[in-house]
CSV table of C-alpha atoms and ligand atoms in Angstrom, one decimal:
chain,number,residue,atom,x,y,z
A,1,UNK,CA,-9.7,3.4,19.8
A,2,UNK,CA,-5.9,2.4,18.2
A,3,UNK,CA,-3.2,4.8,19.8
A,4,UNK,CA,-0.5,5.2,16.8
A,5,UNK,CA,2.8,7.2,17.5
A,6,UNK,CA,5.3,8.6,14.5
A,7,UNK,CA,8.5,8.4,14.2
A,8,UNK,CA,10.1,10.8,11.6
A,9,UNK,CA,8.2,14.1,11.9
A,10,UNK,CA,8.9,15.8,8.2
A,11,UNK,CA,6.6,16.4,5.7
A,12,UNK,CA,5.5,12.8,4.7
A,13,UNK,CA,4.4,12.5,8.0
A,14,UNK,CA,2.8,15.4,9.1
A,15,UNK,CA,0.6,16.3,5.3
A,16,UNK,CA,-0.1,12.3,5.2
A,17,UNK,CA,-0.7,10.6,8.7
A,18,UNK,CA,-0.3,13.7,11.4
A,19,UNK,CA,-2.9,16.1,10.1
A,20,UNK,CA,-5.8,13.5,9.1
A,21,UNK,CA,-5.1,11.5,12.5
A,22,UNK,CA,-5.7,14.1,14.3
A,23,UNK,CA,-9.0,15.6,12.2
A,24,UNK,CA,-10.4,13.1,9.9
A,25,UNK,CA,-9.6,9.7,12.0
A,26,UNK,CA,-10.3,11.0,15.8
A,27,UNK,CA,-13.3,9.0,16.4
A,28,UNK,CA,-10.7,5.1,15.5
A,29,UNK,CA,-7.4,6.6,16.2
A,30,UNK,CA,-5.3,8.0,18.8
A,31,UNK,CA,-1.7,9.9,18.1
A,32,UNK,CA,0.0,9.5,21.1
A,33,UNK,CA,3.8,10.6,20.7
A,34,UNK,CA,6.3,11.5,18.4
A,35,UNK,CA,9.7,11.0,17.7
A,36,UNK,CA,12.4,12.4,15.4
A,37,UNK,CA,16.1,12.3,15.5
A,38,UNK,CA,15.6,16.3,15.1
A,39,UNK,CA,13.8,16.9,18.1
A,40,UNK,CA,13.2,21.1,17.6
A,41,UNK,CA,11.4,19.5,14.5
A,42,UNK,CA,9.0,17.1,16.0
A,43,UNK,CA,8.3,20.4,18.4
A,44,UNK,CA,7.5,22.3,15.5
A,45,UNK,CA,5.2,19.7,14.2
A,46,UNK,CA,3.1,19.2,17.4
A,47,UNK,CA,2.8,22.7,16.9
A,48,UNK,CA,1.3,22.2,13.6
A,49,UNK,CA,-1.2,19.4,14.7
A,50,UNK,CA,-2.4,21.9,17.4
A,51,UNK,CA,-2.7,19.4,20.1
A,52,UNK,CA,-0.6,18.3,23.0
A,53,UNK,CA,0.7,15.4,21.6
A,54,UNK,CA,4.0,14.7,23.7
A,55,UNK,CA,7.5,14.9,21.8
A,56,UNK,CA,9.9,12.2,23.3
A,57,UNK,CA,13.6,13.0,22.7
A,58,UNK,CA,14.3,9.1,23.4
A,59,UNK,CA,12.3,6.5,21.0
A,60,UNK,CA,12.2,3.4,23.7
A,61,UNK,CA,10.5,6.2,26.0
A,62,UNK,CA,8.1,6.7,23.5
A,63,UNK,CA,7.1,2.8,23.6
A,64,UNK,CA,7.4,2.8,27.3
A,65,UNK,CA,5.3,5.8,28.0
A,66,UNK,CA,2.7,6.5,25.2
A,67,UNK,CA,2.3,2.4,24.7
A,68,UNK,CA,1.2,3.3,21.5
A,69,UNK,CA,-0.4,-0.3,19.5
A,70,UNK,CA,1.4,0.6,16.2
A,71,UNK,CA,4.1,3.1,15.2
A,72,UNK,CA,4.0,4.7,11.8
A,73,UNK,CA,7.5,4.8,10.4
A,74,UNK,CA,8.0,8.4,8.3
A,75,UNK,CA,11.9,8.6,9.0
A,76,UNK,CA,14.2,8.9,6.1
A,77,UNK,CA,14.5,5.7,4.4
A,78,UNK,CA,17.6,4.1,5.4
A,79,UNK,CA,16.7,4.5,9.2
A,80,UNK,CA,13.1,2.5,8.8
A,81,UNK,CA,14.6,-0.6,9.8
A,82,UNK,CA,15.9,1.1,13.4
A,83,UNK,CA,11.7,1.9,14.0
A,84,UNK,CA,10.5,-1.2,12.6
A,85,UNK,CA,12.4,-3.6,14.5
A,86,UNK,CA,12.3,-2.4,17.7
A,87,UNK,CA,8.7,-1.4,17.7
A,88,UNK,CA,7.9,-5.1,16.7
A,89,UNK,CA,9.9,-6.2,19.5
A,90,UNK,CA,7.8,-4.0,21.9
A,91,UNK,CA,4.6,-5.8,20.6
A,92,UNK,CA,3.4,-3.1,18.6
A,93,UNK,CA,2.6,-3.4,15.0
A,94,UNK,CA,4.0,-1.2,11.9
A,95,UNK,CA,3.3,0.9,9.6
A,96,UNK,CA,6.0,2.1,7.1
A,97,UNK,CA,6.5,4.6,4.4
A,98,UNK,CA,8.2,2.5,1.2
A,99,UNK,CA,10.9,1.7,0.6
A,100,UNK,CA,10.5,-1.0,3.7
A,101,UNK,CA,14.5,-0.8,3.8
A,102,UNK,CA,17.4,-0.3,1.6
A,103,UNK,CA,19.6,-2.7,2.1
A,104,UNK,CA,19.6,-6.7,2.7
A,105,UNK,CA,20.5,-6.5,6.1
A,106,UNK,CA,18.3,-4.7,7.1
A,107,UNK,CA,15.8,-6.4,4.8
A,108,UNK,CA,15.7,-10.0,6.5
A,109,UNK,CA,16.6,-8.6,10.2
A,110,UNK,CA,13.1,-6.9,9.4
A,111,UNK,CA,11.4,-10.2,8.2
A,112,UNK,CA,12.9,-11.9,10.8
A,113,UNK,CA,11.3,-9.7,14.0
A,114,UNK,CA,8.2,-9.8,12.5
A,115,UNK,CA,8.1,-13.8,12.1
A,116,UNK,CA,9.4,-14.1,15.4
A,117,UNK,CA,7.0,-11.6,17.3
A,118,UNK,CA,4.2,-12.1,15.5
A,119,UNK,CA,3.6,-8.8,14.9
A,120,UNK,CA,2.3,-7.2,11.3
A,121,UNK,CA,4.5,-4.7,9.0
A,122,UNK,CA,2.1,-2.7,6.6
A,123,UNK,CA,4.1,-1.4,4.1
A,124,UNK,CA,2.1,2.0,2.5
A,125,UNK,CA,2.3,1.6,-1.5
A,126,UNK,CA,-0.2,4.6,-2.1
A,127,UNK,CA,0.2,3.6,-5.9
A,128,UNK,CA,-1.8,0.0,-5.4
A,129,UNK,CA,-4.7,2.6,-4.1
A,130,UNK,CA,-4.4,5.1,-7.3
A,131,UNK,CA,-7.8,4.7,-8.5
A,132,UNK,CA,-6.0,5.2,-11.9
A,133,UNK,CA,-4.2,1.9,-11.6
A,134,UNK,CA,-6.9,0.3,-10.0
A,135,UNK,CA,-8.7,0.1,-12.8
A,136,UNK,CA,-5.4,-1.2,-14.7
A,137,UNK,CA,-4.8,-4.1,-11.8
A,138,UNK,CA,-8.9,-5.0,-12.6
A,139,UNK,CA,-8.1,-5.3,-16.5
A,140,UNK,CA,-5.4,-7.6,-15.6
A,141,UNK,CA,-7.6,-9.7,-13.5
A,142,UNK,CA,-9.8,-10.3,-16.4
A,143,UNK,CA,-7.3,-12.1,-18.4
A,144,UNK,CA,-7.3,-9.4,-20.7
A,145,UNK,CA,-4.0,-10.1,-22.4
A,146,UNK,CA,-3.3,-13.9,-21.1
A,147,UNK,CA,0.4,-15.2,-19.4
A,148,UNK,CA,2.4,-11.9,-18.8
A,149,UNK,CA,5.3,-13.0,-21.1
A,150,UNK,CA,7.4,-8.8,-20.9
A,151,UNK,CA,6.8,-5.8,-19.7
A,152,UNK,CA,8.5,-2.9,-21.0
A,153,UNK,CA,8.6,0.2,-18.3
A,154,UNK,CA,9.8,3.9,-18.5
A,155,UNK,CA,10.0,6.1,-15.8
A,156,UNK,CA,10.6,9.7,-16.5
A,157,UNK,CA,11.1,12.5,-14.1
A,158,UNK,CA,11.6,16.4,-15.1
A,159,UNK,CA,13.7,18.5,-14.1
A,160,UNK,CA,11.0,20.3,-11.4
A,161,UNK,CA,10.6,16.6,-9.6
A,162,UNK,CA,13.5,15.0,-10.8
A,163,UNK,CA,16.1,17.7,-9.7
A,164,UNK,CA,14.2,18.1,-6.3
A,165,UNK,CA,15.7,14.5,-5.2
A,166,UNK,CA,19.2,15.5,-5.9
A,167,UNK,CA,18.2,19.0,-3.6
A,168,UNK,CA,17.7,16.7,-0.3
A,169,UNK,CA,18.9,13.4,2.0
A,170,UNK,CA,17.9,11.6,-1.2
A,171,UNK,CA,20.7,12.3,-3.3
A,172,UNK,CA,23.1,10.5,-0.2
A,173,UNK,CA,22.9,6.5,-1.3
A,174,UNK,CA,23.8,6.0,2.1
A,175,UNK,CA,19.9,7.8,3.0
A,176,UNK,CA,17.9,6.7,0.6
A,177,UNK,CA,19.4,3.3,-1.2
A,178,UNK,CA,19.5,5.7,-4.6
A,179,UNK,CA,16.6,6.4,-6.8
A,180,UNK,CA,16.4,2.3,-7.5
A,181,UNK,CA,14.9,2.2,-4.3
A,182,UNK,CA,13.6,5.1,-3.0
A,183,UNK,CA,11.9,5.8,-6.2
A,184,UNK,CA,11.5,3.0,-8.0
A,185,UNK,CA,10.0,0.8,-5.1
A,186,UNK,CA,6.6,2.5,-6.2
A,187,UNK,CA,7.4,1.4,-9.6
A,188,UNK,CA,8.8,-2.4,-8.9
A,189,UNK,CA,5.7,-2.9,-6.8
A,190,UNK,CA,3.5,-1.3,-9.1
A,191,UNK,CA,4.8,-4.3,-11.7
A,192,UNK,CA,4.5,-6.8,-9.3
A,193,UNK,CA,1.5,-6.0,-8.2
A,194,UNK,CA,0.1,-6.2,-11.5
A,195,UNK,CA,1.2,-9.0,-13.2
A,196,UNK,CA,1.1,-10.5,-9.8
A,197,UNK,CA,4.2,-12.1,-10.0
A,198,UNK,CA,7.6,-12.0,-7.9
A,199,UNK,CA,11.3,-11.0,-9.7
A,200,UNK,CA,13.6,-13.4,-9.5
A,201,UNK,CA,16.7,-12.4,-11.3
A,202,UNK,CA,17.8,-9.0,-11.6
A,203,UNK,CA,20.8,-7.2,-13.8
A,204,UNK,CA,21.4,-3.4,-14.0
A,205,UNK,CA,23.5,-0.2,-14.9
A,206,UNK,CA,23.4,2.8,-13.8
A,207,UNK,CA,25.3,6.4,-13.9
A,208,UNK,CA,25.3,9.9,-12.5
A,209,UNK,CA,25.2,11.7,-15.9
A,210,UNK,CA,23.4,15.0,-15.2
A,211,UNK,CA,23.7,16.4,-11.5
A,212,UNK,CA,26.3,15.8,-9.2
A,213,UNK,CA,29.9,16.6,-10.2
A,214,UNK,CA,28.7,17.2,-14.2
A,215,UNK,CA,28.4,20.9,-14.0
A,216,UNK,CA,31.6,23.5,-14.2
A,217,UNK,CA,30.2,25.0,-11.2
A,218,UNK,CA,28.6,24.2,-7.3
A,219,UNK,CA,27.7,25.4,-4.5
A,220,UNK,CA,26.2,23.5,-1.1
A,221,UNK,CA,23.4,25.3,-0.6
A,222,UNK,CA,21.0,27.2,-2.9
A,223,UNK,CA,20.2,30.0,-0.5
A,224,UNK,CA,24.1,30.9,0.3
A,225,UNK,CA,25.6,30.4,-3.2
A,226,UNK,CA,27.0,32.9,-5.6
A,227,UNK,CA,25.5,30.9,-8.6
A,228,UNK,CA,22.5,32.2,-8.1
A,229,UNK,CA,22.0,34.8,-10.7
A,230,UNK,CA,24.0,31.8,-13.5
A,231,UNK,CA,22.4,28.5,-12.4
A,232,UNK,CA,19.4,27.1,-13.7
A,233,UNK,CA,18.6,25.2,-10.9
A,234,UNK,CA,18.8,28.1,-8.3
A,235,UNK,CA,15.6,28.0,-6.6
A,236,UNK,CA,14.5,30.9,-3.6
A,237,UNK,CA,13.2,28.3,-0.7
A,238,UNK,CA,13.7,31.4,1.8
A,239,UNK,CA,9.9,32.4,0.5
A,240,UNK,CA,8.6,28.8,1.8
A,241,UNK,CA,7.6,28.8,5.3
A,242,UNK,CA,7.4,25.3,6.0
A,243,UNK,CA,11.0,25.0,4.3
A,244,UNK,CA,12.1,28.1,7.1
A,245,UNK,CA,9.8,26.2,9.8
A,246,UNK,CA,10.8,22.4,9.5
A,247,UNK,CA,14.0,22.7,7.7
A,248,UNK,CA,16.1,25.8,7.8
A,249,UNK,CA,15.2,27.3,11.4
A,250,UNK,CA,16.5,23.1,12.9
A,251,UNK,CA,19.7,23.6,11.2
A,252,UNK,CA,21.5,24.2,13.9
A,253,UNK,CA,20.3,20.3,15.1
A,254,UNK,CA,21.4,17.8,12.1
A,255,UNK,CA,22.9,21.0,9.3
A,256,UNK,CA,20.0,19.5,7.3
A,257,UNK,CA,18.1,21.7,4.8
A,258,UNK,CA,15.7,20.5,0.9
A,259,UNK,CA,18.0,22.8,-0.6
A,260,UNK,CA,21.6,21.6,-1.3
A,261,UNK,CA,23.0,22.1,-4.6
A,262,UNK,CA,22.1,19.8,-7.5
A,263,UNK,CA,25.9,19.7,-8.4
A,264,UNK,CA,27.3,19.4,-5.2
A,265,UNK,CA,30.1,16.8,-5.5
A,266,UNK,CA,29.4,14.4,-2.5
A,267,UNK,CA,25.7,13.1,-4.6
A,268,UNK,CA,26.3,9.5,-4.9
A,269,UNK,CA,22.9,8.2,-6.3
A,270,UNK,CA,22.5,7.3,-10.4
A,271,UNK,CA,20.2,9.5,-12.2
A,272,UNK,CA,20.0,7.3,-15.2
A,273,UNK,CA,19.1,3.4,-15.1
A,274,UNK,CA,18.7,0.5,-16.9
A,275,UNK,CA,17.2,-2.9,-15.0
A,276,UNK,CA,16.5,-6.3,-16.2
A,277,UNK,CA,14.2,-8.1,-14.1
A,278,UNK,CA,13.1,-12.0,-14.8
A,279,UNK,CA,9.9,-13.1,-12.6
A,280,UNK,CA,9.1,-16.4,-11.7
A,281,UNK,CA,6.5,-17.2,-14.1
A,282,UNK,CA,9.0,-16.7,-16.9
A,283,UNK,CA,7.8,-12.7,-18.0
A,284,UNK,CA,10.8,-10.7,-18.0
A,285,UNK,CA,10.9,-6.5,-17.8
A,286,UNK,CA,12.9,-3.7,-18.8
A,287,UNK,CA,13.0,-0.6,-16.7
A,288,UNK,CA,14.9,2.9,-17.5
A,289,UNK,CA,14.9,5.6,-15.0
A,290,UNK,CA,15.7,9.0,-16.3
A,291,UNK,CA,15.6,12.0,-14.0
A,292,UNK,CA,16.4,15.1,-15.8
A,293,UNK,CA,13.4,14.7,-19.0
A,294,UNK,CA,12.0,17.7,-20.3
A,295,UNK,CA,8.4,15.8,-19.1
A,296,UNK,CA,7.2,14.0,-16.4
A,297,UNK,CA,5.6,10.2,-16.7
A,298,UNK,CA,5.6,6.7,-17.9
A,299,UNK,CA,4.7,4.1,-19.7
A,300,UNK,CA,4.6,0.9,-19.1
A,301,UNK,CA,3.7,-1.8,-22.0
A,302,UNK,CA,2.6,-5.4,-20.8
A,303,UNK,CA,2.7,-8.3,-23.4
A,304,UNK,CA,1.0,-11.3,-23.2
A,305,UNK,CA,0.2,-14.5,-24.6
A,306,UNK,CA,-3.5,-13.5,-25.5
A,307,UNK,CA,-2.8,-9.5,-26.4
A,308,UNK,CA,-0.5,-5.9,-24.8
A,309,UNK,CA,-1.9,-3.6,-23.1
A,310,UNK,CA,0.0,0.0,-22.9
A,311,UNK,CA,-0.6,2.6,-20.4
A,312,UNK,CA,1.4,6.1,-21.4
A,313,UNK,CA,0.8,9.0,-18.5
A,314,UNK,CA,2.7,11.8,-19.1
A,315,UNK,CA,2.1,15.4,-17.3
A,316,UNK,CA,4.6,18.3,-16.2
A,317,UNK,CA,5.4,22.0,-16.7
A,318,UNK,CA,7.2,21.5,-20.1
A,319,UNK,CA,4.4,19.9,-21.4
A,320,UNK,CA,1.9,22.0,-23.3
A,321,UNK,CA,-0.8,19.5,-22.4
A,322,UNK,CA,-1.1,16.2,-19.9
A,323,UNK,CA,-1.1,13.1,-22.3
A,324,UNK,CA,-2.9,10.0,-21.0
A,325,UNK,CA,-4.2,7.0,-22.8
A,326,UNK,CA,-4.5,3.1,-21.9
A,327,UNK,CA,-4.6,0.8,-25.3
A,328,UNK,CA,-5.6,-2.8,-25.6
A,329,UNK,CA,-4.8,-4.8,-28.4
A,330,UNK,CA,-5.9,-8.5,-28.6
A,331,UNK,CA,-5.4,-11.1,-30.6
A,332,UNK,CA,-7.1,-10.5,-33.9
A,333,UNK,CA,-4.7,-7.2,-33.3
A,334,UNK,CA,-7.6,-4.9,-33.2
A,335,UNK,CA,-6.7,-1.6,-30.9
A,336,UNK,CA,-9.4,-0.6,-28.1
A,337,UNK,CA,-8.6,2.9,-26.2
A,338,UNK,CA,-9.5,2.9,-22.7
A,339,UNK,CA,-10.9,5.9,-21.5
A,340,UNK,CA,-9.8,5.9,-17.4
A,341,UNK,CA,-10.4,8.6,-14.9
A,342,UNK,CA,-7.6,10.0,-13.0
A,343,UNK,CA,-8.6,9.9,-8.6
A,344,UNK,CA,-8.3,13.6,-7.3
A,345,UNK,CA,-6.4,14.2,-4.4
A,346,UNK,CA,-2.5,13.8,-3.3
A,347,UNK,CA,-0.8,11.0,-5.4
A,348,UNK,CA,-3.4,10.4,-8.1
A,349,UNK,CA,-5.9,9.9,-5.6
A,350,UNK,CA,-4.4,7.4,-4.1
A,351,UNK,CA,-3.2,8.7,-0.4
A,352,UNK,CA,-6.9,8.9,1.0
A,353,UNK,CA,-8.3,5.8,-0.1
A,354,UNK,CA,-5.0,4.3,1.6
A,355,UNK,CA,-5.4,6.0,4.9
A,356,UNK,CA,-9.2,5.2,5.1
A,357,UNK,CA,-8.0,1.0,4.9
A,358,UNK,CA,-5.3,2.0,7.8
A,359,UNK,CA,-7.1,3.3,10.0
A,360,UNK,CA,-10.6,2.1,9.3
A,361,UNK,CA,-9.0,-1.3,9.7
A,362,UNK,CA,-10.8,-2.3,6.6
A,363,UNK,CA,-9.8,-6.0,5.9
A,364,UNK,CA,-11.8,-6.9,2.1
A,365,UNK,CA,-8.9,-6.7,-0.3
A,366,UNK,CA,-10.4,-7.9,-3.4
A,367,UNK,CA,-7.5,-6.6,-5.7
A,368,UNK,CA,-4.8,-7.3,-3.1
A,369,UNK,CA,-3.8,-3.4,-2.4
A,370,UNK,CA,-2.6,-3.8,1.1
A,371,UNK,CA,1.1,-4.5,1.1
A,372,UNK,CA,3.0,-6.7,3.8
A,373,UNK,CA,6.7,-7.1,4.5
A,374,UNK,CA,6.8,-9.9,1.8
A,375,UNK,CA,5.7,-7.3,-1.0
A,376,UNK,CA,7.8,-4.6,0.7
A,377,UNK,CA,11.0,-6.8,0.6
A,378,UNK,CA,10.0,-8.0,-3.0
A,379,UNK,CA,9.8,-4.6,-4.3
A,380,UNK,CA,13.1,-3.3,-2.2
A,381,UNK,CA,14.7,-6.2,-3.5
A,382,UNK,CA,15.0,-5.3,-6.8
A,383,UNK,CA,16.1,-2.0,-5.9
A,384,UNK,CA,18.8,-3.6,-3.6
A,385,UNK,CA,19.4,-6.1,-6.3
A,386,UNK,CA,20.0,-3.2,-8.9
A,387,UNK,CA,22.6,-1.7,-6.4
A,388,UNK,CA,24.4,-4.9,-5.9
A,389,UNK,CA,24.8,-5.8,-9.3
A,390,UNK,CA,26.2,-2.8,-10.4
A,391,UNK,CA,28.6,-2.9,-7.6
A,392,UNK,CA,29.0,-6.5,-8.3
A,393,UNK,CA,28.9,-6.3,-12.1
A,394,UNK,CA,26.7,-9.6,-12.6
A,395,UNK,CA,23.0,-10.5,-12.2
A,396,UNK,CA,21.8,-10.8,-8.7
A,397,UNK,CA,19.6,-14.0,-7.8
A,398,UNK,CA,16.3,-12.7,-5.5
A,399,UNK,CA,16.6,-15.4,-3.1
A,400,UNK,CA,20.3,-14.7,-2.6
A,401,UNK,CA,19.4,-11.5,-1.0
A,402,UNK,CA,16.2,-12.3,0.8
A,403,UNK,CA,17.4,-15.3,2.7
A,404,UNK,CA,14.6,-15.1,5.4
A,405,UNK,CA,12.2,-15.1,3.0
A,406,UNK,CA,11.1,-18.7,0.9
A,407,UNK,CA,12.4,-18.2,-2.6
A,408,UNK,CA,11.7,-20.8,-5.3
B,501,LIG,N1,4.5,7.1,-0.5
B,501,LIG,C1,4.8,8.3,-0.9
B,501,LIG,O1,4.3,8.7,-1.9
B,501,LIG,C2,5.9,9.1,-0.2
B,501,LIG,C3,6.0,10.4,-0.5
B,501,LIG,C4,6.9,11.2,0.3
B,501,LIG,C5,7.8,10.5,1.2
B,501,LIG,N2,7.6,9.2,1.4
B,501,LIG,C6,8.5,8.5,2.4
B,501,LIG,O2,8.2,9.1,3.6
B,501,LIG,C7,9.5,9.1,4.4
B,501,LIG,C8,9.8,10.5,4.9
B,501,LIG,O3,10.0,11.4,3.8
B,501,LIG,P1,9.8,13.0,3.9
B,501,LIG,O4,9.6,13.5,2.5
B,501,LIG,O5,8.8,13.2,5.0
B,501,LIG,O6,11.2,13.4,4.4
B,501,LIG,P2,11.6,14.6,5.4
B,501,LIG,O7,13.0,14.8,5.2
B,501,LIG,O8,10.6,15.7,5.3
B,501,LIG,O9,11.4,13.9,6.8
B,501,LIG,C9,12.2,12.8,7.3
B,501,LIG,C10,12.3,13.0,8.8
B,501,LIG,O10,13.1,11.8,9.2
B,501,LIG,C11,13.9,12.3,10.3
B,501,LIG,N3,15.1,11.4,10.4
B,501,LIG,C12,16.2,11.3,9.7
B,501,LIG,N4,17.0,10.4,10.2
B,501,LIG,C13,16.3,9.9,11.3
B,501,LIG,C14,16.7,8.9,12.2
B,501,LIG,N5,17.8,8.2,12.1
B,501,LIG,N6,15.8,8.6,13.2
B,501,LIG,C15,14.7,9.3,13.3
B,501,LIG,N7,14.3,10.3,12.5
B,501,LIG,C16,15.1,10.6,11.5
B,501,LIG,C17,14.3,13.7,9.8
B,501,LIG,O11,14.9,14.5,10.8
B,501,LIG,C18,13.0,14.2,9.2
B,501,LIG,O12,12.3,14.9,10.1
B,501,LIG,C19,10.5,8.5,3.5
B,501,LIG,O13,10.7,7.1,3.8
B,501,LIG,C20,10.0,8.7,2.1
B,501,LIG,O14,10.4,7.7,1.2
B,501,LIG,C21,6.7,8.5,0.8
């Protein structure tokens, strides 16, 4: 029996490793403490679990006491590093949400630990395990479309998901590394994965063009603000109970709450982005990040020496229909459409078949889904990479900012 211990007690980790450890994964896994900076919080989410799991106000108490063998990291983003580290110190292993990090620093003192204690970091990219792109990552295997030479990638979000990032700690660069990272980690490992390739070199822009300070009008929070009857954001959290239980009732602790305005003038992340990424086999990408479409998706269109493949997967409220369709064209140029399923279940399916590997301790990887600190810093890096060369207005070399890491 493994004992596991959380630290960050919001929703990521009570809906994807609290509840199921604690119901599905009782007869492999212990949960033996929690932690969060917001201690009425972690209260409140023992509550939820139902069981006595002890709530430690100091996170070296937790690894003292509970002597848990791996700590799953759910904090917010920029604060993974904190858990990481010193849980690899105390001998235990890791297991941490994505982004790994969101910064450099942070980054190689990460890689560091973990070569020098011998310990394992897990990174949890749920995509790798989205039966969906599964079957993508299996077409890929099979040579379908030869040497990866480009890959053309659109991200879209709406302006349901999309504005709900520039509601909470996501919208502060300073909590989440910007949507480069916190977002498009998925997305940069999703490519990397795929073409199974690492970046390289990395050049990008980026602007605040829709939220933040481009309205006439803000408030700071949506439930005290006296836009509510003019904004088209306003949204009535007060009806949520878990936003009242987790968020609103612990206010008093951190003045955290999902529900700041979508104007307010201290958001500091881009909402619109352009990346240029060149891999080390030679394929280069182009990524754009948009998050205020009138529909949710992507599409992502791989070209290769033998034939393309394109994947479009595009869903939402303002769309009259879901749209999905996978095309292969080889070289004679003759089209085949691919007719894929899409998994059931949180994150296309993905989050289940994920936690089963975790904590079944299943060790086959045929099509290389389980992610360590190398693909965690890989896929980080090109968010951190996109963040430094704006800042630094020039393209930003890979093993520049991963210097613990062996970069060709
Ligand atoms: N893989 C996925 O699909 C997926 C989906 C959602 C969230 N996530 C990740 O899960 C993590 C948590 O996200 P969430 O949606 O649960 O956010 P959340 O705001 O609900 O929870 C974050 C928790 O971290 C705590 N926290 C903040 N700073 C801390 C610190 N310094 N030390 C300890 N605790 C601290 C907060 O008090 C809060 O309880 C993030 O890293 C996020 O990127 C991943």
């Amino acid at each position: 029996m493994k004992k596991y211990a959380i630290a960050g007690t919001g929703n990521r980790g009570l809906y994807m490793y609290g509840k199921p450890l604690v119901s599905k994964y009782t007869d492999v896994a212990e949960l033996v403490g929690l932690y969060d900076i917001n201690t009425k919080r972690a209260k409140v989410f023992a509550e939820k679990l139902g069981r006595q799991i002890p709530v430690f106000e100091d996170f070296n108490d937790l690894l003292d006491v509970a002597k848990p063998d791996t700590i799953i990291v759910t904090t917010q983003d920029a604060f993974h590093h904190e858990y990481i580290i010193k849980s690899l110190q105390k001998g235990c292993d890791v297991i941490t949400e994505k982004p790994m990090t969101t910064d450099e620093f942070k980054c190689n003192e990460i890689l560091k630990t973990e070569r020098e204690t011998g310990k394992k970091v897990t990174v949890t990219f749920n995509c790798r395990f989205m039966p969906f792109l599964l079957e993508i990552k299996k077409l890929m295997m099979q040579d379908i479309i030869g040497d990866i030479t480009a890959v053309h990638f659109e991200w879209l979000l709406d302006q349901v998901h999309g504005a709900d990032y520039f509601r909470r700690w996501h919208s502060i660069k300073e909590c989440s590394g910007g949507l480069q990272i916190h977002k498009a980690t998925h997305h940069f490992d999703i490519i990397n994965w795929l073409i199974d390739d690492e970046p390289r070199i990395v050049n990008a822009f980026g602007s605040l063009r829709y939220y933040g300070s481009n309205n006439p009008f803000k408030g700071k929070f949506c439930f005290n603000c006296e836009h509510k009857e003019s904004c088209k954001f306003y949204i009535d959290k007060m009806k949520d109970d878990f936003f009242k239980e987790f968020y609103y009732n612990n206010m008093d602790m951190d003045g955290y709450a999902p529900n700041f305005c979508v104007y307010r003038k201290e958001i500091n992340i881009e909402d619109t982005l352009s990346v240029n990424v060149r891999y080390s086999k030679g394929a280069v990408m182009s990524y754009t990040l948009t998050a205020y479409s009138p529909y949710e998706g992507y599409k992502i269109n791989i070209s290769g020496t033998k034939g393309r493949l394109e994947i479009e997967n595009y869903a939402g409220k303002y769309l009259p229909e879901p749209f999905k369709q996978v095309r292969h064209f080889d070289e004679q140029h003759n089209m085949t459409i691919i007719e894929i399923e899409e998994g059931r279940g949180s994150h296309g399916g993905g989050d289940s078949v994920l936690l089963d590997v975790l904590f079944n301790e299943i060790t086959q990887d045929p099509y290389n889904q389980q992610a360590g600190s190398r693909a965690g810093a890989m896929s980080a890096g090109i968010g951190i990479a996109v963040n430094n060369s704006m800042k630094e207005e020039k393209q930003i070399k890979i093993k520049d900012i991963l210097w613990e890491l062996e970069v060709n």
